[in-house]
Amino acid sequence: MEIKFIVDNNVGKLAKWLRIMGYDALLFSGEDDGKMVKIALAQNRVILTKDSQIMKRRLVTSGRLKAVLIKDDDIKAQLRQVVNALNLDYHFKPFSVCLECNQWLHEKDKEEVRELVPPYVFRTQSLYMECPSCHRLYWRGTHWQAMTRELEKVAGAK
Ligand SMILES: [Zn+2]
């Protein structure tokens, strides 16, 4: 089964980077830790947090619930910690999860996006993905390439 995450808002930036890599990473923006634990348990998600109290919960100490205590403040170091701790793949499924809503993207027929994207993009890109929730369109243009390079920098750092 694929690994899924619930990301505490004290390490919220991790959610976006995990989505770029193609992992299902739900952002928990509430205040109630108990609720986060409940969702993690119900949906079989690994908790990523900076809150050491969560690590002391029985569900976590007993191993029923998996959680990673994030040590660093720097997002790149945080990402490297998660990747190393859980043996993740930086190139797991790029271009498959909406960076805004964490929904799986669907491939969109090129003709359907003709009116929706800039003419230059339409001429140069052939693969388009759409989020079923926010209807944002994704293509592997310059923005995407910049993010991929950024990710490679993180991956290359020791
Ligand atoms: Zn979306």
PDB file of C-alpha atoms and ligand atoms in Angstrom:
ATOM      1  CA  MET A   1       0.000   0.000   0.000  1.00  0.00           C
ATOM      2  CA  GLU A   2       1.186   3.489  -0.788  1.00  0.00           C
ATOM      3  CA  ILE A   3       2.349   5.682   2.035  1.00  0.00           C
ATOM      4  CA  LYS A   4       0.124   8.682   2.822  1.00  0.00           C
ATOM      5  CA  PHE A   5       0.735  11.612   5.115  1.00  0.00           C
ATOM      6  CA  ILE A   6      -0.993  14.048   7.387  1.00  0.00           C
ATOM      7  CA  VAL A   7       1.161  17.129   7.810  1.00  0.00           C
ATOM      8  CA  ASP A   8       0.818  19.221  10.968  1.00  0.00           C
ATOM      9  CA  ASN A   9       0.658  22.945  10.234  1.00  0.00           C
ATOM     10  CA  ASN A  10       3.855  23.506  12.241  1.00  0.00           C
ATOM     11  CA  VAL A  11       5.653  21.807   9.327  1.00  0.00           C
ATOM     12  CA  GLY A  12       3.043  22.718   6.706  1.00  0.00           C
ATOM     13  CA  LYS A  13       5.480  23.454   3.898  1.00  0.00           C
ATOM     14  CA  LEU A  14       6.310  19.768   3.730  1.00  0.00           C
ATOM     15  CA  ALA A  15       2.858  19.070   2.292  1.00  0.00           C
ATOM     16  CA  LYS A  16       3.562  20.939  -0.919  1.00  0.00           C
ATOM     17  CA  TRP A  17       6.933  19.285  -1.497  1.00  0.00           C
ATOM     18  CA  LEU A  18       5.545  15.819  -0.858  1.00  0.00           C
ATOM     19  CA  ARG A  19       2.777  16.560  -3.366  1.00  0.00           C
ATOM     20  CA  ILE A  20       5.351  17.674  -5.920  1.00  0.00           C
ATOM     21  CA  MET A  21       6.975  14.273  -5.466  1.00  0.00           C
ATOM     22  CA  GLY A  22       3.562  12.656  -5.961  1.00  0.00           C
ATOM     23  CA  TYR A  23       2.653  11.640  -2.426  1.00  0.00           C
ATOM     24  CA  ASP A  24      -0.777  12.075  -0.878  1.00  0.00           C
ATOM     25  CA  ALA A  25      -0.059  14.658   1.826  1.00  0.00           C
ATOM     26  CA  LEU A  26      -3.036  16.070   3.679  1.00  0.00           C
ATOM     27  CA  LEU A  27      -2.404  19.350   5.471  1.00  0.00           C
ATOM     28  CA  PHE A  28      -3.905  19.544   8.949  1.00  0.00           C
ATOM     29  CA  SER A  29      -4.562  23.168   9.771  1.00  0.00           C
ATOM     30  CA  GLY A  30      -6.651  22.708  12.908  1.00  0.00           C
ATOM     31  CA  GLU A  31      -5.517  23.186  16.483  1.00  0.00           C
ATOM     32  CA  ASP A  32      -6.814  19.959  17.967  1.00  0.00           C
ATOM     33  CA  ASP A  33      -4.075  17.298  17.943  1.00  0.00           C
ATOM     34  CA  GLY A  34      -6.618  14.681  18.898  1.00  0.00           C
ATOM     35  CA  LYS A  35      -8.463  15.310  15.673  1.00  0.00           C
ATOM     36  CA  MET A  36      -5.285  14.972  13.645  1.00  0.00           C
ATOM     37  CA  VAL A  37      -4.514  11.660  15.322  1.00  0.00           C
ATOM     38  CA  LYS A  38      -8.046  10.451  14.608  1.00  0.00           C
ATOM     39  CA  ILE A  39      -7.751  11.271  10.893  1.00  0.00           C
ATOM     40  CA  ALA A  40      -4.305   9.670  10.722  1.00  0.00           C
ATOM     41  CA  LEU A  41      -5.659   6.476  12.247  1.00  0.00           C
ATOM     42  CA  ALA A  42      -8.825   6.364  10.144  1.00  0.00           C
ATOM     43  CA  GLN A  43      -7.022   7.056   6.854  1.00  0.00           C
ATOM     44  CA  ASN A  44      -3.799   5.227   7.659  1.00  0.00           C
ATOM     45  CA  ARG A  45      -1.615   8.316   7.348  1.00  0.00           C
ATOM     46  CA  VAL A  46       1.848   8.947   8.746  1.00  0.00           C
ATOM     47  CA  ILE A  47       1.942  12.056  10.949  1.00  0.00           C
ATOM     48  CA  LEU A  48       4.653  14.642  10.302  1.00  0.00           C
ATOM     49  CA  THR A  49       4.951  17.115  13.140  1.00  0.00           C
ATOM     50  CA  LYS A  50       7.254  19.239  15.263  1.00  0.00           C
ATOM     51  CA  ASP A  51       5.100  18.596  18.332  1.00  0.00           C
ATOM     52  CA  SER A  52       6.916  16.179  20.640  1.00  0.00           C
ATOM     53  CA  GLN A  53       3.732  15.647  22.675  1.00  0.00           C
ATOM     54  CA  ILE A  54       2.260  13.689  19.789  1.00  0.00           C
ATOM     55  CA  MET A  55       5.217  11.303  19.919  1.00  0.00           C
ATOM     56  CA  LYS A  56       4.305  10.458  23.534  1.00  0.00           C
ATOM     57  CA  ARG A  57       0.783   9.344  22.696  1.00  0.00           C
ATOM     58  CA  ARG A  58       0.102   5.673  23.329  1.00  0.00           C
ATOM     59  CA  LEU A  59      -0.993   5.082  19.752  1.00  0.00           C
ATOM     60  CA  VAL A  60       2.397   6.289  18.561  1.00  0.00           C
ATOM     61  CA  THR A  61       4.587   4.653  21.227  1.00  0.00           C
ATOM     62  CA  SER A  62       2.765   1.352  20.723  1.00  0.00           C
ATOM     63  CA  GLY A  63       3.450   1.544  17.004  1.00  0.00           C
ATOM     64  CA  ARG A  64      -0.191   1.539  15.925  1.00  0.00           C
ATOM     65  CA  LEU A  65       0.281   4.960  14.455  1.00  0.00           C
ATOM     66  CA  LYS A  66       3.389   6.073  12.656  1.00  0.00           C
ATOM     67  CA  ALA A  67       4.727   9.580  13.268  1.00  0.00           C
ATOM     68  CA  VAL A  68       7.931  11.375  12.411  1.00  0.00           C
ATOM     69  CA  LEU A  69       9.152  14.149  14.689  1.00  0.00           C
ATOM     70  CA  ILE A  70      10.634  16.829  12.460  1.00  0.00           C
ATOM     71  CA  LYS A  71      13.778  18.346  13.928  1.00  0.00           C
ATOM     72  CA  ASP A  72      14.870  21.131  11.621  1.00  0.00           C
ATOM     73  CA  ASP A  73      13.332  24.520  10.829  1.00  0.00           C
ATOM     74  CA  ASP A  74      14.732  24.573   7.311  1.00  0.00           C
ATOM     75  CA  ILE A  75      12.293  23.099   4.800  1.00  0.00           C
ATOM     76  CA  LYS A  76      15.019  21.384   2.781  1.00  0.00           C
ATOM     77  CA  ALA A  77      16.432  19.682   5.857  1.00  0.00           C
ATOM     78  CA  GLN A  78      12.886  18.719   6.875  1.00  0.00           C
ATOM     79  CA  LEU A  79      12.232  17.126   3.515  1.00  0.00           C
ATOM     80  CA  ARG A  80      15.509  15.223   3.588  1.00  0.00           C
ATOM     81  CA  GLN A  81      14.682  13.926   7.065  1.00  0.00           C
ATOM     82  CA  VAL A  82      11.304  12.578   5.911  1.00  0.00           C
ATOM     83  CA  VAL A  83      12.740  11.061   2.740  1.00  0.00           C
ATOM     84  CA  ASN A  84      15.506   9.313   4.672  1.00  0.00           C
ATOM     85  CA  ALA A  85      13.327   8.203   7.582  1.00  0.00           C
ATOM     86  CA  LEU A  86      10.708   6.606   5.351  1.00  0.00           C
ATOM     87  CA  ASN A  87      12.805   5.726   2.353  1.00  0.00           C
ATOM     88  CA  LEU A  88      10.795   7.887  -0.033  1.00  0.00           C
ATOM     89  CA  ASP A  89      11.519   8.479  -3.690  1.00  0.00           C
ATOM     90  CA  TYR A  90      12.043  12.070  -4.854  1.00  0.00           C
ATOM     91  CA  HIS A  91      10.746  11.006  -8.269  1.00  0.00           C
ATOM     92  CA  PHE A  92       7.877   8.886  -6.999  1.00  0.00           C
ATOM     93  CA  LYS A  93       4.994  10.146  -9.164  1.00  0.00           C
ATOM     94  CA  PRO A  94       5.736  13.705 -10.203  1.00  0.00           C
ATOM     95  CA  PHE A  95       2.910  15.631 -11.797  1.00  0.00           C
ATOM     96  CA  SER A  96       0.113  13.583 -10.279  1.00  0.00           C
ATOM     97  CA  VAL A  97      -1.215  15.408  -7.205  1.00  0.00           C
ATOM     98  CA  CYS A  98      -2.778  18.893  -7.086  1.00  0.00           C
ATOM     99  CA  LEU A  99      -0.388  21.113  -5.138  1.00  0.00           C
ATOM    100  CA  GLU A 100      -3.302  23.129  -3.751  1.00  0.00           C
ATOM    101  CA  CYS A 101      -5.875  20.502  -2.782  1.00  0.00           C
ATOM    102  CA  ASN A 102      -4.014  17.195  -2.632  1.00  0.00           C
ATOM    103  CA  GLN A 103      -6.350  15.544  -5.159  1.00  0.00           C
ATOM    104  CA  TRP A 104      -5.184  13.088  -7.819  1.00  0.00           C
ATOM    105  CA  LEU A 105      -4.971  14.820 -11.175  1.00  0.00           C
ATOM    106  CA  HIS A 106      -6.758  13.533 -14.279  1.00  0.00           C
ATOM    107  CA  GLU A 107      -5.339  13.693 -17.743  1.00  0.00           C
ATOM    108  CA  LYS A 108      -7.103  16.200 -19.928  1.00  0.00           C
ATOM    109  CA  ASP A 109      -7.458  15.987 -23.681  1.00  0.00           C
ATOM    110  CA  LYS A 110      -5.285  18.595 -25.383  1.00  0.00           C
ATOM    111  CA  GLU A 111      -8.150  19.970 -27.497  1.00  0.00           C
ATOM    112  CA  GLU A 112     -10.187  20.653 -24.367  1.00  0.00           C
ATOM    113  CA  VAL A 113      -7.624  23.089 -23.015  1.00  0.00           C
ATOM    114  CA  ARG A 114      -7.094  25.104 -26.202  1.00  0.00           C
ATOM    115  CA  GLU A 115      -9.049  28.099 -24.882  1.00  0.00           C
ATOM    116  CA  LEU A 116      -7.789  27.711 -21.331  1.00  0.00           C
ATOM    117  CA  VAL A 117      -4.032  28.031 -21.673  1.00  0.00           C
ATOM    118  CA  PRO A 118      -1.792  30.665 -23.276  1.00  0.00           C
ATOM    119  CA  PRO A 119      -1.177  30.021 -27.017  1.00  0.00           C
ATOM    120  CA  TYR A 120       2.550  29.469 -26.459  1.00  0.00           C
ATOM    121  CA  VAL A 121       1.844  26.784 -23.882  1.00  0.00           C
ATOM    122  CA  PHE A 122      -0.688  25.128 -26.193  1.00  0.00           C
ATOM    123  CA  ARG A 123       1.851  24.995 -29.011  1.00  0.00           C
ATOM    124  CA  THR A 124       4.661  23.572 -26.910  1.00  0.00           C
ATOM    125  CA  GLN A 125       2.984  21.274 -24.377  1.00  0.00           C
ATOM    126  CA  SER A 126       1.064  18.106 -25.182  1.00  0.00           C
ATOM    127  CA  LEU A 127       0.255  16.672 -21.769  1.00  0.00           C
ATOM    128  CA  TYR A 128      -2.244  18.429 -19.502  1.00  0.00           C
ATOM    129  CA  MET A 129      -3.535  17.360 -16.117  1.00  0.00           C
ATOM    130  CA  GLU A 130      -6.541  18.765 -14.299  1.00  0.00           C
ATOM    131  CA  CYS A 131      -7.486  18.792 -10.636  1.00  0.00           C
ATOM    132  CA  PRO A 132     -11.039  17.415 -10.215  1.00  0.00           C
ATOM    133  CA  SER A 133     -11.560  19.658  -7.219  1.00  0.00           C
ATOM    134  CA  CYS A 134     -10.213  23.136  -8.071  1.00  0.00           C
ATOM    135  CA  HIS A 135      -9.982  22.554 -11.871  1.00  0.00           C
ATOM    136  CA  ARG A 136      -6.486  23.957 -11.948  1.00  0.00           C
ATOM    137  CA  LEU A 137      -4.577  22.851 -15.037  1.00  0.00           C
ATOM    138  CA  TYR A 138      -1.047  21.527 -14.852  1.00  0.00           C
ATOM    139  CA  TRP A 139       1.500  21.146 -17.611  1.00  0.00           C
ATOM    140  CA  ARG A 140       5.241  20.622 -17.566  1.00  0.00           C
ATOM    141  CA  GLY A 141       6.135  24.203 -18.397  1.00  0.00           C
ATOM    142  CA  THR A 142       8.751  26.491 -16.944  1.00  0.00           C
ATOM    143  CA  HIS A 143       7.108  26.730 -13.519  1.00  0.00           C
ATOM    144  CA  TRP A 144       7.046  22.961 -13.230  1.00  0.00           C
ATOM    145  CA  GLN A 145      10.649  22.657 -14.391  1.00  0.00           C
ATOM    146  CA  ALA A 146      11.757  25.207 -11.801  1.00  0.00           C
ATOM    147  CA  MET A 147      10.127  23.190  -9.036  1.00  0.00           C
ATOM    148  CA  THR A 148      11.724  20.004 -10.291  1.00  0.00           C
ATOM    149  CA  ARG A 149      15.156  21.639 -10.279  1.00  0.00           C
ATOM    150  CA  GLU A 150      14.536  22.897  -6.752  1.00  0.00           C
ATOM    151  CA  LEU A 151      13.619  19.380  -5.680  1.00  0.00           C
ATOM    152  CA  GLU A 152      16.750  17.989  -7.307  1.00  0.00           C
ATOM    153  CA  LYS A 153      18.795  20.510  -5.345  1.00  0.00           C
ATOM    154  CA  VAL A 154      17.252  19.260  -2.123  1.00  0.00           C
ATOM    155  CA  ALA A 155      17.809  15.662  -3.181  1.00  0.00           C
ATOM    156  CA  GLY A 156      21.422  16.323  -4.071  1.00  0.00           C
ATOM    157  CA  ALA A 157      22.266  18.040  -0.806  1.00  0.00           C
ATOM    158  CA  LYS A 158      23.908  15.948   1.854  1.00  0.00           C
TER     159      LYS A 158
HETATM  160 ZN    ZN B   1      -6.807  21.331  -6.934  1.00  0.00          ZN
END
